[in-house]
Amino acid sequence: MRLAVLTGGGDCPGLNAVIRAVVVAGSRLHGDEAVGYLDGWRGVMERRSVPLRPSRVNGLLARGGTVLGSSRTNPFAAEEGAAAAVRNLADDGIDALVAIGGDDTLGVALRLGGLGVRAVGVPKTIDNDLSGTEVTFGFHTAVQTATEAIDRLQTTAESHHRVIVCEVMGRHVGWIAAYAGIAGGADEILVPEVAFDLSAVCQRLMRRHERGRYSSVVVVSEGALPGGADREAAVAATSSATVDQFGHARLGGVGAWLAEQIEAQTGFESRHTTLGHIQRGGTPTAFDRVLATRFGVGAVAAVHEGAFGTMVAYQAGRIVRVPLEEAVGKPKQLDLSLLEEVADPFLG
Ligand code: F6P
């Protein structure tokens, strides 16, 4: 078979490990040849690809980012974009496409499936918000990076008796905030799934202070917002007017806004740190390397068994397949019982 691979959306540690697994498993187990489209769906629309031989993917297991490049290009946002993608795949003699991406990239794979493209999806996102899989690769690495940052913020917050707000990624969901917040012993964890009460947060910080805890670390997802009267000001401070081709506004700024509000309401000196793309870069953890490799090998198996229109997924320790329809369109929200059971008893 002639396999194509692409990586779309925000990059993520482990993308190269999936590419390596697809190329090596396809070649060694089935005699497949592979090509990689460059820069996600944009490369398919513009017919830009490179041959991928096993020798070319040597050394990729531990390398962050994606050697194929990525973009947030949506073929369905451009006139004739989808038609060009279908035509180019046919002209390049592609028998099957492995699309590695999150909700947007896999949503495109699903729609192109309706136009005859034979695609299998691999779930990628540091946010861990894809449905149908318990975990996406990249999430574990992002949590590890954020936890190490929170550990460092704890000691400087203690030294200066400050409140430090740490903003982590998570556009729609609070998986990174919850896991890194729990692992780093944060004193407040604020997630997009629950509108927070700013004055309640400040009161809890003041109670901590009264108990002799003069420093606090607050972890907030970039997509978290307060409820009530504070909401409008927070939205204005955190969401830019710029949207990508999938309609997502660029987020960022809630940490700075929150630190200002906390200082104003409590009188405690406050600072903020935004971890941003540091969470997306760098080498994947061992867990993510193994998961990415299992997903890549699983995707090749799915292709050879004709399971098009599916996504490989991780469920109860096993790699399974779920229909792409079940994976996209509805972000997998944080299981709030995690915060209630494991975080709440230690907060404040
Ligand atoms: O890939 C998901 C994500 O990391 C979100 O958490 C974040 O909002 C977004 O990507 C940032 O994207 P970009 O790099 O395009 O600004």
mmCIF file of C-alpha atoms and ligand atoms in Angstrom:
data_model
loop_
_atom_site.group_PDB
_atom_site.id
_atom_site.type_symbol
_atom_site.label_atom_id
_atom_site.label_comp_id
_atom_site.label_asym_id
_atom_site.label_seq_id
_atom_site.Cartn_x
_atom_site.Cartn_y
_atom_site.Cartn_z
ATOM 1 C CA MET A 1 0.000 0.000 0.000
ATOM 2 C CA ARG A 2 0.963 3.602 -0.405
ATOM 3 C CA LEU A 3 0.323 5.291 2.942
ATOM 4 C CA ALA A 4 0.197 9.005 3.618
ATOM 5 C CA VAL A 5 0.704 10.635 7.028
ATOM 6 C CA LEU A 6 -0.008 14.175 8.142
ATOM 7 C CA THR A 7 0.122 16.106 11.405
ATOM 8 C CA GLY A 8 -2.416 18.898 11.916
ATOM 9 C CA GLY A 9 -3.364 21.466 14.561
ATOM 10 C CA GLY A 10 -1.181 22.556 17.457
ATOM 11 C CA ASP A 11 2.002 20.505 17.695
ATOM 12 C CA CYS A 12 2.496 18.115 20.567
ATOM 13 C CA PRO A 13 5.264 15.928 22.019
ATOM 14 C CA GLY A 14 4.993 12.459 20.464
ATOM 15 C CA LEU A 15 3.994 13.436 16.919
ATOM 16 C CA ASN A 16 7.338 12.284 15.549
ATOM 17 C CA ALA A 17 7.070 9.023 17.472
ATOM 18 C CA VAL A 18 3.743 8.295 15.722
ATOM 19 C CA ILE A 19 5.210 9.143 12.301
ATOM 20 C CA ARG A 20 8.137 6.786 12.991
ATOM 21 C CA ALA A 21 5.813 3.995 14.118
ATOM 22 C CA VAL A 22 3.561 4.308 11.054
ATOM 23 C CA VAL A 23 6.493 4.290 8.639
ATOM 24 C CA VAL A 24 8.399 1.438 10.291
ATOM 25 C CA ALA A 25 5.375 -0.783 11.045
ATOM 26 C CA GLY A 26 3.939 -0.174 7.569
ATOM 27 C CA SER A 27 7.211 -1.012 5.864
ATOM 28 C CA ARG A 28 8.351 -3.974 8.002
ATOM 29 C CA LEU A 29 4.999 -5.655 8.561
ATOM 30 C CA HIS A 30 3.314 -4.986 5.210
ATOM 31 C CA GLY A 31 5.885 -3.701 2.727
ATOM 32 C CA ASP A 32 4.070 -0.335 2.576
ATOM 33 C CA GLU A 33 5.676 2.779 1.216
ATOM 34 C CA ALA A 34 4.882 6.046 2.959
ATOM 35 C CA VAL A 35 4.792 9.729 2.195
ATOM 36 C CA GLY A 36 4.303 12.615 4.593
ATOM 37 C CA TYR A 37 2.225 15.641 3.642
ATOM 38 C CA LEU A 38 3.751 18.873 4.889
ATOM 39 C CA ASP A 39 2.022 21.313 7.232
ATOM 40 C CA GLY A 40 -1.154 19.356 7.856
ATOM 41 C CA TRP A 41 -4.084 19.700 5.485
ATOM 42 C CA ARG A 42 -2.363 22.636 3.795
ATOM 43 C CA GLY A 43 0.187 20.241 2.278
ATOM 44 C CA VAL A 44 -2.581 18.026 0.925
ATOM 45 C CA MET A 45 -4.343 21.015 -0.640
ATOM 46 C CA GLU A 46 -1.071 22.263 -2.154
ATOM 47 C CA ARG A 47 0.207 18.771 -3.026
ATOM 48 C CA ARG A 48 3.411 19.079 -1.025
ATOM 49 C CA SER A 49 4.764 15.835 0.371
ATOM 50 C CA VAL A 50 8.030 14.035 1.082
ATOM 51 C CA PRO A 51 8.858 10.321 0.874
ATOM 52 C CA LEU A 52 9.205 8.695 4.293
ATOM 53 C CA ARG A 53 11.485 5.661 4.408
ATOM 54 C CA PRO A 54 12.381 3.846 7.635
ATOM 55 C CA SER A 55 15.922 5.266 7.411
ATOM 56 C CA ARG A 56 14.456 8.768 7.312
ATOM 57 C CA VAL A 57 12.575 8.344 10.604
ATOM 58 C CA ASN A 58 15.606 7.130 12.565
ATOM 59 C CA GLY A 59 16.034 9.126 15.740
ATOM 60 C CA LEU A 60 12.522 10.548 15.725
ATOM 61 C CA LEU A 61 11.217 8.668 18.772
ATOM 62 C CA ALA A 62 12.437 11.208 21.306
ATOM 63 C CA ARG A 63 12.233 14.338 19.191
ATOM 64 C CA GLY A 64 9.571 16.953 20.021
ATOM 65 C CA GLY A 65 7.436 18.764 17.450
ATOM 66 C CA THR A 66 6.738 17.295 14.035
ATOM 67 C CA VAL A 67 9.226 16.907 11.199
ATOM 68 C CA LEU A 68 6.291 17.216 8.785
ATOM 69 C CA GLY A 69 5.242 20.626 10.082
ATOM 70 C CA SER A 70 1.720 21.487 11.116
ATOM 71 C CA SER A 71 -0.951 24.100 10.471
ATOM 72 C CA ARG A 72 -4.501 24.933 11.399
ATOM 73 C CA THR A 73 -5.540 24.972 7.728
ATOM 74 C CA ASN A 74 -9.097 23.797 7.092
ATOM 75 C CA PRO A 75 -9.731 22.561 3.526
ATOM 76 C CA PHE A 76 -13.451 23.162 4.040
ATOM 77 C CA ALA A 77 -12.818 26.857 4.779
ATOM 78 C CA ALA A 78 -11.387 27.457 1.290
ATOM 79 C CA GLU A 79 -13.387 27.353 -1.901
ATOM 80 C CA GLU A 80 -12.525 24.111 -3.685
ATOM 81 C CA GLY A 81 -10.140 23.247 -0.819
ATOM 82 C CA ALA A 82 -11.695 19.877 -0.057
ATOM 83 C CA ALA A 83 -12.008 19.009 -3.753
ATOM 84 C CA ALA A 84 -8.323 19.836 -4.247
ATOM 85 C CA ALA A 85 -7.392 17.626 -1.280
ATOM 86 C CA VAL A 86 -9.367 14.668 -2.652
ATOM 87 C CA ARG A 87 -7.921 15.127 -6.126
ATOM 88 C CA ASN A 88 -4.334 15.447 -4.900
ATOM 89 C CA LEU A 89 -4.542 12.306 -2.781
ATOM 90 C CA ALA A 90 -5.833 10.394 -5.817
ATOM 91 C CA ASP A 91 -3.188 11.882 -8.122
ATOM 92 C CA ASP A 92 -0.469 10.916 -5.624
ATOM 93 C CA GLY A 93 -1.742 7.331 -5.627
ATOM 94 C CA ILE A 94 -2.508 7.331 -1.888
ATOM 95 C CA ASP A 95 -4.340 4.198 -0.752
ATOM 96 C CA ALA A 96 -4.843 5.307 2.842
ATOM 97 C CA LEU A 97 -4.192 8.357 4.969
ATOM 98 C CA VAL A 98 -3.195 8.421 8.645
ATOM 99 C CA ALA A 99 -4.299 11.792 10.042
ATOM 100 C CA ILE A 100 -2.668 12.653 13.365
ATOM 101 C CA GLY A 101 -4.492 15.462 15.081
ATOM 102 C CA GLY A 102 -7.090 16.761 17.454
ATOM 103 C CA ASP A 103 -10.724 17.612 17.040
ATOM 104 C CA ASP A 104 -10.262 19.922 14.046
ATOM 105 C CA THR A 105 -7.867 17.732 12.048
ATOM 106 C CA LEU A 106 -9.876 14.580 12.664
ATOM 107 C CA GLY A 107 -13.120 16.423 11.915
ATOM 108 C CA VAL A 108 -11.700 17.165 8.464
ATOM 109 C CA ALA A 109 -10.693 13.484 8.069
ATOM 110 C CA LEU A 110 -14.268 12.507 8.876
ATOM 111 C CA ARG A 111 -15.730 14.915 6.320
ATOM 112 C CA LEU A 112 -13.225 13.886 3.639
ATOM 113 C CA GLY A 113 -14.257 10.292 4.342
ATOM 114 C CA GLY A 114 -17.682 11.302 3.017
ATOM 115 C CA LEU A 115 -15.912 12.326 -0.205
ATOM 116 C CA GLY A 116 -14.205 8.948 -0.555
ATOM 117 C CA VAL A 117 -10.907 9.530 1.283
ATOM 118 C CA ARG A 118 -9.826 6.428 3.200
ATOM 119 C CA ALA A 119 -8.524 7.786 6.496
ATOM 120 C CA VAL A 120 -7.656 6.533 9.974
ATOM 121 C CA GLY A 121 -7.207 9.017 12.826
ATOM 122 C CA VAL A 122 -4.657 9.158 15.644
ATOM 123 C CA PRO A 123 -5.663 11.258 18.675
ATOM 124 C CA LYS A 124 -3.238 14.053 19.484
ATOM 125 C CA THR A 125 -3.560 16.986 21.841
ATOM 126 C CA ILE A 126 -1.878 18.153 24.998
ATOM 127 C CA ASP A 127 -5.326 19.297 26.157
ATOM 128 C CA ASN A 128 -6.571 15.655 26.358
ATOM 129 C CA ASP A 129 -10.004 16.781 25.174
ATOM 130 C CA LEU A 130 -10.762 14.226 22.453
ATOM 131 C CA SER A 131 -13.719 11.960 23.123
ATOM 132 C CA GLY A 132 -13.506 8.213 22.602
ATOM 133 C CA THR A 133 -10.043 7.837 24.141
ATOM 134 C CA GLU A 134 -9.120 7.999 27.802
ATOM 135 C CA VAL A 135 -5.927 9.799 26.937
ATOM 136 C CA THR A 136 -4.246 11.488 23.989
ATOM 137 C CA PHE A 137 -0.500 11.433 23.537
ATOM 138 C CA GLY A 138 1.201 14.698 24.522
ATOM 139 C CA PHE A 139 -0.983 15.222 27.569
ATOM 140 C CA HIS A 140 1.338 13.357 29.914
ATOM 141 C CA THR A 141 4.351 15.386 28.762
ATOM 142 C CA ALA A 142 2.486 18.691 29.110
ATOM 143 C CA VAL A 143 1.428 17.751 32.650
ATOM 144 C CA GLN A 144 5.000 16.836 33.553
ATOM 145 C CA THR A 145 6.287 20.173 32.213
ATOM 146 C CA ALA A 146 3.576 22.145 34.017
ATOM 147 C CA THR A 147 4.178 20.253 37.257
ATOM 148 C CA GLU A 148 7.884 21.028 37.194
ATOM 149 C CA ALA A 149 7.031 24.710 36.652
ATOM 150 C CA ILE A 150 4.564 24.717 39.563
ATOM 151 C CA ASP A 151 7.189 23.121 41.819
ATOM 152 C CA ARG A 152 9.496 26.019 41.008
ATOM 153 C CA LEU A 153 6.753 28.608 41.492
ATOM 154 C CA GLN A 154 6.004 27.148 44.934
ATOM 155 C CA THR A 155 9.483 27.919 46.251
ATOM 156 C CA THR A 156 9.681 31.466 44.936
ATOM 157 C CA ALA A 157 6.115 32.162 46.131
ATOM 158 C CA GLU A 158 7.114 30.947 49.599
ATOM 159 C CA SER A 159 10.261 33.048 49.691
ATOM 160 C CA HIS A 160 8.399 36.257 48.878
ATOM 161 C CA HIS A 161 5.091 35.485 50.648
ATOM 162 C CA ARG A 162 3.283 35.996 47.352
ATOM 163 C CA VAL A 163 0.359 34.639 45.455
ATOM 164 C CA ILE A 164 1.506 33.278 42.085
ATOM 165 C CA VAL A 165 -1.035 32.502 39.408
ATOM 166 C CA CYS A 166 0.127 29.926 36.872
ATOM 167 C CA GLU A 167 -1.809 29.876 33.592
ATOM 168 C CA VAL A 168 -1.698 26.571 31.745
ATOM 169 C CA MET A 169 -3.143 25.535 28.378
ATOM 170 C CA GLY A 170 -6.635 24.101 28.044
ATOM 171 C CA ARG A 171 -8.969 25.930 25.738
ATOM 172 C CA HIS A 172 -12.174 24.069 26.566
ATOM 173 C CA VAL A 173 -11.122 21.665 29.302
ATOM 174 C CA GLY A 174 -9.131 21.625 32.509
ATOM 175 C CA TRP A 175 -7.256 18.328 32.275
ATOM 176 C CA ILE A 176 -3.784 19.909 32.365
ATOM 177 C CA ALA A 177 -4.744 22.297 35.186
ATOM 178 C CA ALA A 178 -6.248 19.487 37.250
ATOM 179 C CA TYR A 179 -3.411 16.994 36.862
ATOM 180 C CA ALA A 180 -0.572 19.513 37.153
ATOM 181 C CA GLY A 181 -2.375 21.344 39.959
ATOM 182 C CA ILE A 182 -2.820 18.160 41.957
ATOM 183 C CA ALA A 183 0.720 16.984 41.242
ATOM 184 C CA GLY A 184 2.192 20.385 42.134
ATOM 185 C CA GLY A 185 0.123 20.858 45.306
ATOM 186 C CA ALA A 186 -1.673 23.987 44.025
ATOM 187 C CA ASP A 187 -3.882 25.880 46.451
ATOM 188 C CA GLU A 188 -6.551 26.722 43.863
ATOM 189 C CA ILE A 189 -7.326 24.930 40.590
ATOM 190 C CA LEU A 190 -9.626 26.773 38.179
ATOM 191 C CA VAL A 191 -10.909 25.040 35.053
ATOM 192 C CA PRO A 192 -13.138 25.970 32.081
ATOM 193 C CA GLU A 193 -15.774 23.396 33.062
ATOM 194 C CA VAL A 194 -16.811 25.406 36.159
ATOM 195 C CA ALA A 195 -17.238 29.198 36.275
ATOM 196 C CA PHE A 196 -15.256 30.304 39.306
ATOM 197 C CA ASP A 197 -16.316 32.770 41.968
ATOM 198 C CA LEU A 198 -13.580 35.400 42.181
ATOM 199 C CA SER A 199 -14.491 36.677 45.633
ATOM 200 C CA ALA A 200 -14.722 33.112 46.984
ATOM 201 C CA VAL A 201 -11.221 32.445 45.616
ATOM 202 C CA CYS A 202 -9.937 35.600 47.340
ATOM 203 C CA GLN A 203 -11.645 34.714 50.619
ATOM 204 C CA ARG A 204 -10.059 31.270 50.620
ATOM 205 C CA LEU A 205 -6.637 32.827 50.009
ATOM 206 C CA MET A 206 -7.208 35.225 52.916
ATOM 207 C CA ARG A 207 -8.226 32.352 55.196
ATOM 208 C CA ARG A 208 -4.995 30.584 54.259
ATOM 209 C CA HIS A 209 -3.120 33.727 55.206
ATOM 210 C CA GLU A 210 -4.893 33.875 58.574
ATOM 211 C CA ARG A 211 -3.754 30.308 59.196
ATOM 212 C CA GLY A 212 -0.149 31.369 58.633
ATOM 213 C CA ARG A 213 0.174 30.176 55.027
ATOM 214 C CA TYR A 214 1.585 33.349 53.506
ATOM 215 C CA SER A 215 2.119 32.065 49.968
ATOM 216 C CA SER A 216 -0.261 30.446 47.515
ATOM 217 C CA VAL A 217 -0.112 29.016 44.015
ATOM 218 C CA VAL A 218 -3.234 29.265 41.872
ATOM 219 C CA VAL A 219 -3.380 27.152 38.695
ATOM 220 C CA VAL A 220 -5.808 28.370 36.037
ATOM 221 C CA SER A 221 -6.616 26.988 32.585
ATOM 222 C CA GLU A 222 -6.407 29.547 29.797
ATOM 223 C CA GLY A 223 -10.102 28.939 29.071
ATOM 224 C CA ALA A 224 -11.351 29.289 32.671
ATOM 225 C CA LEU A 225 -13.615 32.246 33.418
ATOM 226 C CA PRO A 226 -15.350 33.658 36.456
ATOM 227 C CA GLY A 227 -19.113 33.701 36.719
ATOM 228 C CA GLY A 228 -21.330 36.664 37.635
ATOM 229 C CA ALA A 229 -20.395 40.299 37.318
ATOM 230 C CA ASP A 230 -16.683 39.634 36.742
ATOM 231 C CA ARG A 231 -17.219 37.573 33.615
ATOM 232 C CA GLU A 232 -17.467 40.316 31.031
ATOM 233 C CA ALA A 233 -14.231 41.993 32.124
ATOM 234 C CA ALA A 234 -12.425 38.645 32.159
ATOM 235 C CA VAL A 235 -13.608 37.765 28.647
ATOM 236 C CA ALA A 236 -12.455 41.145 27.363
ATOM 237 C CA ALA A 237 -9.046 40.631 28.974
ATOM 238 C CA THR A 238 -8.459 37.100 27.735
ATOM 239 C CA SER A 239 -9.913 36.490 24.285
ATOM 240 C CA SER A 240 -8.487 38.096 21.145
ATOM 241 C CA ALA A 241 -10.609 38.947 18.117
ATOM 242 C CA THR A 242 -8.317 36.803 15.933
ATOM 243 C CA VAL A 243 -9.821 33.437 15.070
ATOM 244 C CA ASP A 244 -8.259 30.509 13.218
ATOM 245 C CA GLN A 245 -9.806 28.700 10.217
ATOM 246 C CA PHE A 246 -11.792 26.510 12.587
ATOM 247 C CA GLY A 247 -13.263 29.548 14.355
ATOM 248 C CA HIS A 248 -11.239 29.337 17.598
ATOM 249 C CA ALA A 249 -10.288 32.631 19.228
ATOM 250 C CA ARG A 250 -6.719 32.923 20.468
ATOM 251 C CA LEU A 251 -6.806 32.708 24.259
ATOM 252 C CA GLY A 252 -4.424 33.880 26.931
ATOM 253 C CA GLY A 253 -4.351 36.436 29.687
ATOM 254 C CA VAL A 254 -6.618 35.038 32.368
ATOM 255 C CA GLY A 255 -3.605 34.475 34.643
ATOM 256 C CA ALA A 256 -2.522 38.119 34.430
ATOM 257 C CA TRP A 257 -6.084 39.330 34.927
ATOM 258 C CA LEU A 258 -6.613 37.055 37.903
ATOM 259 C CA ALA A 259 -3.364 38.023 39.617
ATOM 260 C CA GLU A 260 -4.381 41.689 39.376
ATOM 261 C CA GLN A 261 -7.835 40.996 40.809
ATOM 262 C CA ILE A 262 -6.418 38.896 43.650
ATOM 263 C CA GLU A 263 -3.938 41.611 44.599
ATOM 264 C CA ALA A 264 -6.681 44.257 44.504
ATOM 265 C CA GLN A 265 -9.132 42.233 46.602
ATOM 266 C CA THR A 266 -6.752 40.662 49.135
ATOM 267 C CA GLY A 267 -3.899 43.143 49.336
ATOM 268 C CA PHE A 268 -1.442 40.240 48.901
ATOM 269 C CA GLU A 269 1.388 40.839 46.486
ATOM 270 C CA SER A 270 0.628 38.712 43.407
ATOM 271 C CA ARG A 271 2.419 37.665 40.258
ATOM 272 C CA HIS A 272 1.504 35.557 37.258
ATOM 273 C CA THR A 273 3.298 33.148 34.920
ATOM 274 C CA THR A 274 1.915 31.894 31.625
ATOM 275 C CA LEU A 275 3.456 28.575 30.613
ATOM 276 C CA GLY A 276 2.102 28.773 27.055
ATOM 277 C CA HIS A 277 3.929 26.861 24.352
ATOM 278 C CA ILE A 278 6.603 25.571 26.735
ATOM 279 C CA GLN A 279 3.975 22.891 27.466
ATOM 280 C CA ARG A 280 3.849 21.849 23.815
ATOM 281 C CA GLY A 281 7.555 21.755 23.014
ATOM 282 C CA GLY A 282 10.338 19.349 23.781
ATOM 283 C CA THR A 283 10.859 15.653 24.117
ATOM 284 C CA PRO A 284 7.931 13.371 25.019
ATOM 285 C CA THR A 285 7.885 11.487 28.318
ATOM 286 C CA ALA A 286 8.413 7.721 28.247
ATOM 287 C CA PHE A 287 4.660 7.230 28.675
ATOM 288 C CA ASP A 288 3.908 9.397 25.627
ATOM 289 C CA ARG A 289 6.590 7.687 23.521
ATOM 290 C CA VAL A 290 5.042 4.312 24.245
ATOM 291 C CA LEU A 291 1.483 5.549 23.683
ATOM 292 C CA ALA A 292 2.420 7.304 20.425
ATOM 293 C CA THR A 293 4.171 4.165 19.187
ATOM 294 C CA ARG A 294 1.184 1.984 20.080
ATOM 295 C CA PHE A 295 -1.145 4.415 18.286
ATOM 296 C CA GLY A 296 1.058 4.424 15.168
ATOM 297 C CA VAL A 297 1.263 0.636 15.006
ATOM 298 C CA GLY A 298 -2.490 0.448 15.706
ATOM 299 C CA ALA A 299 -3.238 2.887 12.886
ATOM 300 C CA VAL A 300 -1.310 0.741 10.397
ATOM 301 C CA ALA A 301 -3.248 -2.327 11.562
ATOM 302 C CA ALA A 302 -6.531 -0.408 11.157
ATOM 303 C CA VAL A 303 -5.564 0.582 7.599
ATOM 304 C CA HIS A 304 -4.737 -3.012 6.653
ATOM 305 C CA GLU A 305 -7.997 -4.276 8.114
ATOM 306 C CA GLY A 306 -9.940 -1.649 6.161
ATOM 307 C CA ALA A 307 -11.176 0.137 9.299
ATOM 308 C CA PHE A 308 -11.434 3.524 7.595
ATOM 309 C CA GLY A 309 -13.356 6.304 9.304
ATOM 310 C CA THR A 310 -12.075 5.187 12.703
ATOM 311 C CA MET A 311 -9.647 6.588 15.227
ATOM 312 C CA VAL A 312 -7.276 4.495 17.309
ATOM 313 C CA ALA A 313 -7.971 5.063 20.984
ATOM 314 C CA TYR A 314 -6.753 4.071 24.434
ATOM 315 C CA GLN A 315 -9.318 2.399 26.641
ATOM 316 C CA ALA A 316 -8.624 0.387 29.795
ATOM 317 C CA GLY A 317 -4.999 -0.158 28.836
ATOM 318 C CA ARG A 318 -5.731 -1.398 25.321
ATOM 319 C CA ILE A 319 -5.560 0.192 21.875
ATOM 320 C CA VAL A 320 -9.016 0.016 20.315
ATOM 321 C CA ARG A 321 -10.834 1.703 17.418
ATOM 322 C CA VAL A 322 -13.739 4.111 17.676
ATOM 323 C CA PRO A 323 -15.729 5.703 14.836
ATOM 324 C CA LEU A 324 -14.434 9.200 14.064
ATOM 325 C CA GLU A 325 -17.981 10.527 14.603
ATOM 326 C CA GLU A 326 -17.711 9.513 18.258
ATOM 327 C CA ALA A 327 -14.382 11.247 18.723
ATOM 328 C CA VAL A 328 -14.968 14.707 17.256
ATOM 329 C CA GLY A 329 -17.340 17.580 17.859
ATOM 330 C CA LYS A 330 -17.770 17.205 21.617
ATOM 331 C CA PRO A 331 -14.758 17.911 23.833
ATOM 332 C CA LYS A 332 -14.110 15.338 26.539
ATOM 333 C CA GLN A 333 -14.573 17.383 29.670
ATOM 334 C CA LEU A 334 -12.637 16.922 32.866
ATOM 335 C CA ASP A 335 -14.143 14.380 35.211
ATOM 336 C CA LEU A 336 -14.969 16.778 38.039
ATOM 337 C CA SER A 337 -14.975 13.967 40.587
ATOM 338 C CA LEU A 338 -11.183 14.071 40.244
ATOM 339 C CA LEU A 339 -11.154 17.594 41.677
ATOM 340 C CA GLU A 340 -13.767 16.793 44.310
ATOM 341 C CA GLU A 341 -12.083 13.642 45.544
ATOM 342 C CA VAL A 342 -8.383 14.238 45.079
ATOM 343 C CA ALA A 343 -7.877 18.007 44.867
ATOM 344 C CA ASP A 344 -10.501 19.650 47.107
ATOM 345 C CA PRO A 345 -9.360 18.080 50.404
ATOM 346 C CA PHE A 346 -5.908 19.617 49.892
ATOM 347 C CA LEU A 347 -6.912 23.062 48.550
ATOM 348 C CA GLY A 348 -6.987 26.335 50.479
HETATM 349 O O1 F6P B 1 -3.370 22.377 20.742
HETATM 350 C C1 F6P B 1 -4.179 22.859 21.760
HETATM 351 C C2 F6P B 1 -3.657 24.161 22.237
HETATM 352 O O2 F6P B 1 -2.398 23.950 22.808
HETATM 353 C C3 F6P B 1 -4.593 24.876 23.200
HETATM 354 O O3 F6P B 1 -4.426 24.499 24.509
HETATM 355 C C4 F6P B 1 -4.264 26.318 22.934
HETATM 356 O O4 F6P B 1 -5.370 27.149 23.201
HETATM 357 C C5 F6P B 1 -3.943 26.348 21.493
HETATM 358 O O5 F6P B 1 -3.478 25.066 21.163
HETATM 359 C C6 F6P B 1 -2.920 27.387 21.094
HETATM 360 O O6 F6P B 1 -2.742 27.318 19.730
HETATM 361 P P1 F6P B 1 -1.715 28.179 18.884
HETATM 362 O O7 F6P B 1 -0.366 27.554 19.050
HETATM 363 O O8 F6P B 1 -2.211 28.054 17.494
HETATM 364 O O9 F6P B 1 -1.748 29.569 19.426
#
